């Protein structure tokens, strides 16, 4: 499943050059991943209540173009890998005109809140949308 979240750049997200600050893009990516999980019916609150967390373990991000105040941005989320305890999303942030602002690969892992160690994603929280699309 591919999901696209939308937002508009706010003034407090811009730096002294009037561009979106590079660290803010990480917030945009997080926002879109949570939107993806909600859209595919993943029970995020339930997995926490069951004693598991989903941690981001690694992000590779490539900045390609600047976004500025009031730009409408689209953040695409697409699962590209799924293993027993981890997965990977491909994400792209782009403007209305199609200009790509950033591309990222985000790796996540399921972790037991009791032991703090990696744990298999419990079957009851598995949703088909976490599977990468077959080409």
JSON list of C-alpha atoms in Angstrom, two decimals:
[
{"chain": "A", "resi": 1, "resn": "UNK", "atom": "CA", "xyz": [0.00, 0.00, 0.00]},
{"chain": "A", "resi": 2, "resn": "UNK", "atom": "CA", "xyz": [1.24, 3.47, -0.84]},
{"chain": "A", "resi": 3, "resn": "UNK", "atom": "CA", "xyz": [-0.11, 6.36, 1.20]},
{"chain": "A", "resi": 4, "resn": "UNK", "atom": "CA", "xyz": [0.22, 10.10, 0.59]},
{"chain": "A", "resi": 5, "resn": "UNK", "atom": "CA", "xyz": [-0.16, 12.59, 3.43]},
{"chain": "A", "resi": 6, "resn": "UNK", "atom": "CA", "xyz": [-0.53, 16.33, 2.82]},
{"chain": "A", "resi": 7, "resn": "UNK", "atom": "CA", "xyz": [0.50, 19.39, 4.79]},
{"chain": "A", "resi": 8, "resn": "UNK", "atom": "CA", "xyz": [1.26, 23.05, 4.33]},
{"chain": "A", "resi": 9, "resn": "UNK", "atom": "CA", "xyz": [4.58, 24.53, 5.52]},
{"chain": "A", "resi": 10, "resn": "UNK", "atom": "CA", "xyz": [4.12, 26.68, 8.63]},
{"chain": "A", "resi": 11, "resn": "UNK", "atom": "CA", "xyz": [6.23, 29.72, 9.54]},
{"chain": "A", "resi": 12, "resn": "UNK", "atom": "CA", "xyz": [7.85, 28.18, 12.62]},
{"chain": "A", "resi": 13, "resn": "UNK", "atom": "CA", "xyz": [9.24, 25.33, 10.48]},
{"chain": "A", "resi": 14, "resn": "UNK", "atom": "CA", "xyz": [11.41, 27.71, 8.46]},
{"chain": "A", "resi": 15, "resn": "UNK", "atom": "CA", "xyz": [14.98, 28.69, 9.24]},
{"chain": "A", "resi": 16, "resn": "UNK", "atom": "CA", "xyz": [16.73, 32.05, 8.85]},
{"chain": "A", "resi": 17, "resn": "UNK", "atom": "CA", "xyz": [17.01, 31.43, 5.08]},
{"chain": "A", "resi": 18, "resn": "UNK", "atom": "CA", "xyz": [13.22, 31.09, 4.92]},
{"chain": "A", "resi": 19, "resn": "UNK", "atom": "CA", "xyz": [13.52, 27.42, 3.95]},
{"chain": "A", "resi": 20, "resn": "UNK", "atom": "CA", "xyz": [12.10, 24.48, 5.87]},
{"chain": "A", "resi": 21, "resn": "UNK", "atom": "CA", "xyz": [14.80, 23.54, 8.38]},
{"chain": "A", "resi": 22, "resn": "UNK", "atom": "CA", "xyz": [16.41, 20.20, 7.51]},
{"chain": "A", "resi": 23, "resn": "UNK", "atom": "CA", "xyz": [15.45, 18.67, 10.87]},
{"chain": "A", "resi": 24, "resn": "UNK", "atom": "CA", "xyz": [11.77, 19.48, 10.26]},
{"chain": "A", "resi": 25, "resn": "UNK", "atom": "CA", "xyz": [11.73, 17.03, 7.35]},
{"chain": "A", "resi": 26, "resn": "UNK", "atom": "CA", "xyz": [12.13, 14.24, 9.92]},
{"chain": "A", "resi": 27, "resn": "UNK", "atom": "CA", "xyz": [8.91, 15.43, 11.57]},
{"chain": "A", "resi": 28, "resn": "UNK", "atom": "CA", "xyz": [7.17, 15.42, 8.19]},
{"chain": "A", "resi": 29, "resn": "UNK", "atom": "CA", "xyz": [8.30, 11.84, 7.60]},
{"chain": "A", "resi": 30, "resn": "UNK", "atom": "CA", "xyz": [7.05, 10.77, 11.05]},
{"chain": "A", "resi": 31, "resn": "UNK", "atom": "CA", "xyz": [3.70, 12.50, 10.48]},
{"chain": "A", "resi": 32, "resn": "UNK", "atom": "CA", "xyz": [3.22, 10.68, 7.18]},
{"chain": "A", "resi": 33, "resn": "UNK", "atom": "CA", "xyz": [4.18, 7.27, 8.62]},
{"chain": "A", "resi": 34, "resn": "UNK", "atom": "CA", "xyz": [1.61, 7.67, 11.39]},
{"chain": "A", "resi": 35, "resn": "UNK", "atom": "CA", "xyz": [-0.99, 8.70, 8.80]},
{"chain": "A", "resi": 36, "resn": "UNK", "atom": "CA", "xyz": [-0.06, 5.56, 6.84]},
{"chain": "A", "resi": 37, "resn": "UNK", "atom": "CA", "xyz": [-0.52, 3.35, 9.92]},
{"chain": "A", "resi": 38, "resn": "UNK", "atom": "CA", "xyz": [-3.91, 4.93, 10.68]},
{"chain": "A", "resi": 39, "resn": "UNK", "atom": "CA", "xyz": [-5.02, 4.55, 7.05]},
{"chain": "A", "resi": 40, "resn": "UNK", "atom": "CA", "xyz": [-4.13, 0.85, 6.92]},
{"chain": "A", "resi": 41, "resn": "UNK", "atom": "CA", "xyz": [-5.83, 0.03, 10.23]},
{"chain": "A", "resi": 42, "resn": "UNK", "atom": "CA", "xyz": [-2.69, -0.64, 12.27]},
{"chain": "A", "resi": 43, "resn": "UNK", "atom": "CA", "xyz": [-3.52, -0.53, 16.00]},
{"chain": "A", "resi": 44, "resn": "UNK", "atom": "CA", "xyz": [-0.64, 1.66, 17.21]},
{"chain": "A", "resi": 45, "resn": "UNK", "atom": "CA", "xyz": [-2.14, 2.31, 20.65]},
{"chain": "A", "resi": 46, "resn": "UNK", "atom": "CA", "xyz": [-2.94, -1.39, 20.97]},
{"chain": "A", "resi": 47, "resn": "UNK", "atom": "CA", "xyz": [0.60, -2.55, 20.28]},
{"chain": "A", "resi": 48, "resn": "UNK", "atom": "CA", "xyz": [1.92, -0.19, 22.96]},
{"chain": "A", "resi": 49, "resn": "UNK", "atom": "CA", "xyz": [-0.72, -1.45, 25.40]},
{"chain": "A", "resi": 50, "resn": "UNK", "atom": "CA", "xyz": [0.36, -5.03, 24.55]},
{"chain": "A", "resi": 51, "resn": "UNK", "atom": "CA", "xyz": [3.94, -4.21, 25.58]},
{"chain": "A", "resi": 52, "resn": "UNK", "atom": "CA", "xyz": [5.67, -3.41, 22.29]},
{"chain": "A", "resi": 53, "resn": "UNK", "atom": "CA", "xyz": [7.11, -0.33, 20.64]},
{"chain": "A", "resi": 54, "resn": "UNK", "atom": "CA", "xyz": [7.98, 0.42, 17.05]},
{"chain": "A", "resi": 55, "resn": "UNK", "atom": "CA", "xyz": [11.29, 2.28, 17.00]},
{"chain": "A", "resi": 56, "resn": "UNK", "atom": "CA", "xyz": [12.92, 4.03, 14.10]},
{"chain": "A", "resi": 57, "resn": "UNK", "atom": "CA", "xyz": [16.41, 2.52, 13.98]},
{"chain": "A", "resi": 58, "resn": "UNK", "atom": "CA", "xyz": [17.89, 4.24, 10.93]},
{"chain": "A", "resi": 59, "resn": "UNK", "atom": "CA", "xyz": [17.07, 7.02, 8.48]},
{"chain": "A", "resi": 60, "resn": "UNK", "atom": "CA", "xyz": [18.86, 7.83, 5.24]},
{"chain": "A", "resi": 61, "resn": "UNK", "atom": "CA", "xyz": [17.62, 11.14, 3.90]},
{"chain": "A", "resi": 62, "resn": "UNK", "atom": "CA", "xyz": [18.62, 13.02, 0.78]},
{"chain": "A", "resi": 63, "resn": "UNK", "atom": "CA", "xyz": [17.67, 16.68, 0.52]},
{"chain": "A", "resi": 64, "resn": "UNK", "atom": "CA", "xyz": [17.00, 17.69, -3.07]},
{"chain": "A", "resi": 65, "resn": "UNK", "atom": "CA", "xyz": [15.13, 21.04, -3.11]},
{"chain": "A", "resi": 66, "resn": "UNK", "atom": "CA", "xyz": [13.94, 23.62, -0.61]},
{"chain": "A", "resi": 67, "resn": "UNK", "atom": "CA", "xyz": [10.40, 24.07, 0.62]},
{"chain": "A", "resi": 68, "resn": "UNK", "atom": "CA", "xyz": [9.25, 27.47, 1.88]},
{"chain": "A", "resi": 69, "resn": "UNK", "atom": "CA", "xyz": [6.37, 29.02, 3.82]},
{"chain": "A", "resi": 70, "resn": "UNK", "atom": "CA", "xyz": [2.92, 28.03, 2.53]},
{"chain": "A", "resi": 71, "resn": "UNK", "atom": "CA", "xyz": [4.21, 25.37, 0.13]},
{"chain": "A", "resi": 72, "resn": "UNK", "atom": "CA", "xyz": [1.76, 22.49, -0.03]},
{"chain": "A", "resi": 73, "resn": "UNK", "atom": "CA", "xyz": [3.73, 19.28, 0.47]},
{"chain": "A", "resi": 74, "resn": "UNK", "atom": "CA", "xyz": [2.89, 15.67, -0.20]},
{"chain": "A", "resi": 75, "resn": "UNK", "atom": "CA", "xyz": [4.66, 12.94, 1.75]},
{"chain": "A", "resi": 76, "resn": "UNK", "atom": "CA", "xyz": [4.55, 9.49, 0.19]},
{"chain": "A", "resi": 77, "resn": "UNK", "atom": "CA", "xyz": [5.00, 6.39, 2.33]},
{"chain": "A", "resi": 78, "resn": "UNK", "atom": "CA", "xyz": [5.59, 2.98, 0.82]},
{"chain": "A", "resi": 79, "resn": "UNK", "atom": "CA", "xyz": [6.72, -0.20, 2.62]},
{"chain": "A", "resi": 80, "resn": "UNK", "atom": "CA", "xyz": [9.70, -1.76, 0.82]},
{"chain": "A", "resi": 81, "resn": "UNK", "atom": "CA", "xyz": [10.84, -4.49, 3.27]},
{"chain": "A", "resi": 82, "resn": "UNK", "atom": "CA", "xyz": [9.22, -6.53, 6.00]},
{"chain": "A", "resi": 83, "resn": "UNK", "atom": "CA", "xyz": [11.07, -9.02, 8.20]},
{"chain": "A", "resi": 84, "resn": "UNK", "atom": "CA", "xyz": [10.14, -10.75, 11.47]},
{"chain": "A", "resi": 85, "resn": "UNK", "atom": "CA", "xyz": [11.18, -7.89, 13.76]},
{"chain": "A", "resi": 86, "resn": "UNK", "atom": "CA", "xyz": [11.79, -5.00, 11.38]},
{"chain": "A", "resi": 87, "resn": "UNK", "atom": "CA", "xyz": [10.78, -3.27, 8.21]},
{"chain": "A", "resi": 88, "resn": "UNK", "atom": "CA", "xyz": [11.66, -0.43, 5.91]},
{"chain": "A", "resi": 89, "resn": "UNK", "atom": "CA", "xyz": [9.71, 2.41, 4.36]},
{"chain": "A", "resi": 90, "resn": "UNK", "atom": "CA", "xyz": [10.59, 4.45, 1.32]},
{"chain": "A", "resi": 91, "resn": "UNK", "atom": "CA", "xyz": [9.40, 8.04, 1.67]},
{"chain": "A", "resi": 92, "resn": "UNK", "atom": "CA", "xyz": [9.35, 11.01, -0.65]},
{"chain": "A", "resi": 93, "resn": "UNK", "atom": "CA", "xyz": [8.42, 14.63, 0.08]},
{"chain": "A", "resi": 94, "resn": "UNK", "atom": "CA", "xyz": [7.41, 16.70, -2.92]},
{"chain": "A", "resi": 95, "resn": "UNK", "atom": "CA", "xyz": [5.65, 19.95, -3.82]},
{"chain": "A", "resi": 96, "resn": "UNK", "atom": "CA", "xyz": [2.43, 20.45, -5.78]},
{"chain": "A", "resi": 97, "resn": "UNK", "atom": "CA", "xyz": [4.44, 20.98, -8.98]},
{"chain": "A", "resi": 98, "resn": "UNK", "atom": "CA", "xyz": [6.17, 17.61, -8.50]},
{"chain": "A", "resi": 99, "resn": "UNK", "atom": "CA", "xyz": [9.52, 19.02, -7.30]},
{"chain": "A", "resi": 100, "resn": "UNK", "atom": "CA", "xyz": [11.05, 16.48, -4.93]},
{"chain": "A", "resi": 101, "resn": "UNK", "atom": "CA", "xyz": [12.29, 18.11, -1.73]},
{"chain": "A", "resi": 102, "resn": "UNK", "atom": "CA", "xyz": [13.60, 15.00, 0.02]},
{"chain": "A", "resi": 103, "resn": "UNK", "atom": "CA", "xyz": [13.76, 11.23, -0.29]},
{"chain": "A", "resi": 104, "resn": "UNK", "atom": "CA", "xyz": [14.31, 8.91, 2.64]},
{"chain": "A", "resi": 105, "resn": "UNK", "atom": "CA", "xyz": [14.61, 5.29, 3.61]},
{"chain": "A", "resi": 106, "resn": "UNK", "atom": "CA", "xyz": [13.38, 4.65, 7.14]},
{"chain": "A", "resi": 107, "resn": "UNK", "atom": "CA", "xyz": [14.13, 1.41, 8.99]},
{"chain": "A", "resi": 108, "resn": "UNK", "atom": "CA", "xyz": [12.03, 0.44, 12.00]},
{"chain": "A", "resi": 109, "resn": "UNK", "atom": "CA", "xyz": [12.06, -2.41, 14.51]},
{"chain": "A", "resi": 110, "resn": "UNK", "atom": "CA", "xyz": [9.59, -3.93, 16.95]},
{"chain": "A", "resi": 111, "resn": "UNK", "atom": "CA", "xyz": [10.92, -3.89, 20.52]},
{"chain": "A", "resi": 112, "resn": "UNK", "atom": "CA", "xyz": [9.56, -5.41, 23.72]},
{"chain": "A", "resi": 113, "resn": "UNK", "atom": "CA", "xyz": [8.81, -2.69, 26.27]},
{"chain": "A", "resi": 114, "resn": "UNK", "atom": "CA", "xyz": [9.56, -5.23, 29.03]},
{"chain": "A", "resi": 115, "resn": "UNK", "atom": "CA", "xyz": [13.02, -6.36, 27.91]},
{"chain": "A", "resi": 116, "resn": "UNK", "atom": "CA", "xyz": [14.03, -3.48, 25.65]},
{"chain": "A", "resi": 117, "resn": "UNK", "atom": "CA", "xyz": [15.15, -6.09, 23.11]},
{"chain": "A", "resi": 118, "resn": "UNK", "atom": "CA", "xyz": [14.02, -6.60, 19.52]},
{"chain": "A", "resi": 119, "resn": "UNK", "atom": "CA", "xyz": [10.91, -8.78, 19.32]},
{"chain": "A", "resi": 120, "resn": "UNK", "atom": "CA", "xyz": [8.83, -10.38, 16.59]},
{"chain": "A", "resi": 121, "resn": "UNK", "atom": "CA", "xyz": [5.91, -8.21, 15.50]},
{"chain": "A", "resi": 122, "resn": "UNK", "atom": "CA", "xyz": [2.94, -9.88, 17.22]},
{"chain": "A", "resi": 123, "resn": "UNK", "atom": "CA", "xyz": [0.69, -11.60, 14.69]},
{"chain": "A", "resi": 124, "resn": "UNK", "atom": "CA", "xyz": [-2.43, -9.80, 15.93]},
{"chain": "A", "resi": 125, "resn": "UNK", "atom": "CA", "xyz": [-0.88, -6.49, 14.87]},
{"chain": "A", "resi": 126, "resn": "UNK", "atom": "CA", "xyz": [0.17, -7.60, 11.40]},
{"chain": "A", "resi": 127, "resn": "UNK", "atom": "CA", "xyz": [-1.69, -5.82, 8.59]},
{"chain": "A", "resi": 128, "resn": "UNK", "atom": "CA", "xyz": [-1.35, -6.62, 4.88]},
{"chain": "A", "resi": 129, "resn": "UNK", "atom": "CA", "xyz": [-0.46, -3.01, 4.11]},
{"chain": "A", "resi": 130, "resn": "UNK", "atom": "CA", "xyz": [2.94, -3.48, 5.79]},
{"chain": "A", "resi": 131, "resn": "UNK", "atom": "CA", "xyz": [3.91, -5.86, 2.98]},
{"chain": "A", "resi": 132, "resn": "UNK", "atom": "CA", "xyz": [5.89, -4.35, 0.10]},
{"chain": "A", "resi": 133, "resn": "UNK", "atom": "CA", "xyz": [4.04, -4.20, -3.21]},
{"chain": "A", "resi": 134, "resn": "UNK", "atom": "CA", "xyz": [5.01, -6.93, -5.62]},
{"chain": "A", "resi": 135, "resn": "UNK", "atom": "CA", "xyz": [6.14, -5.66, -9.01]}
]
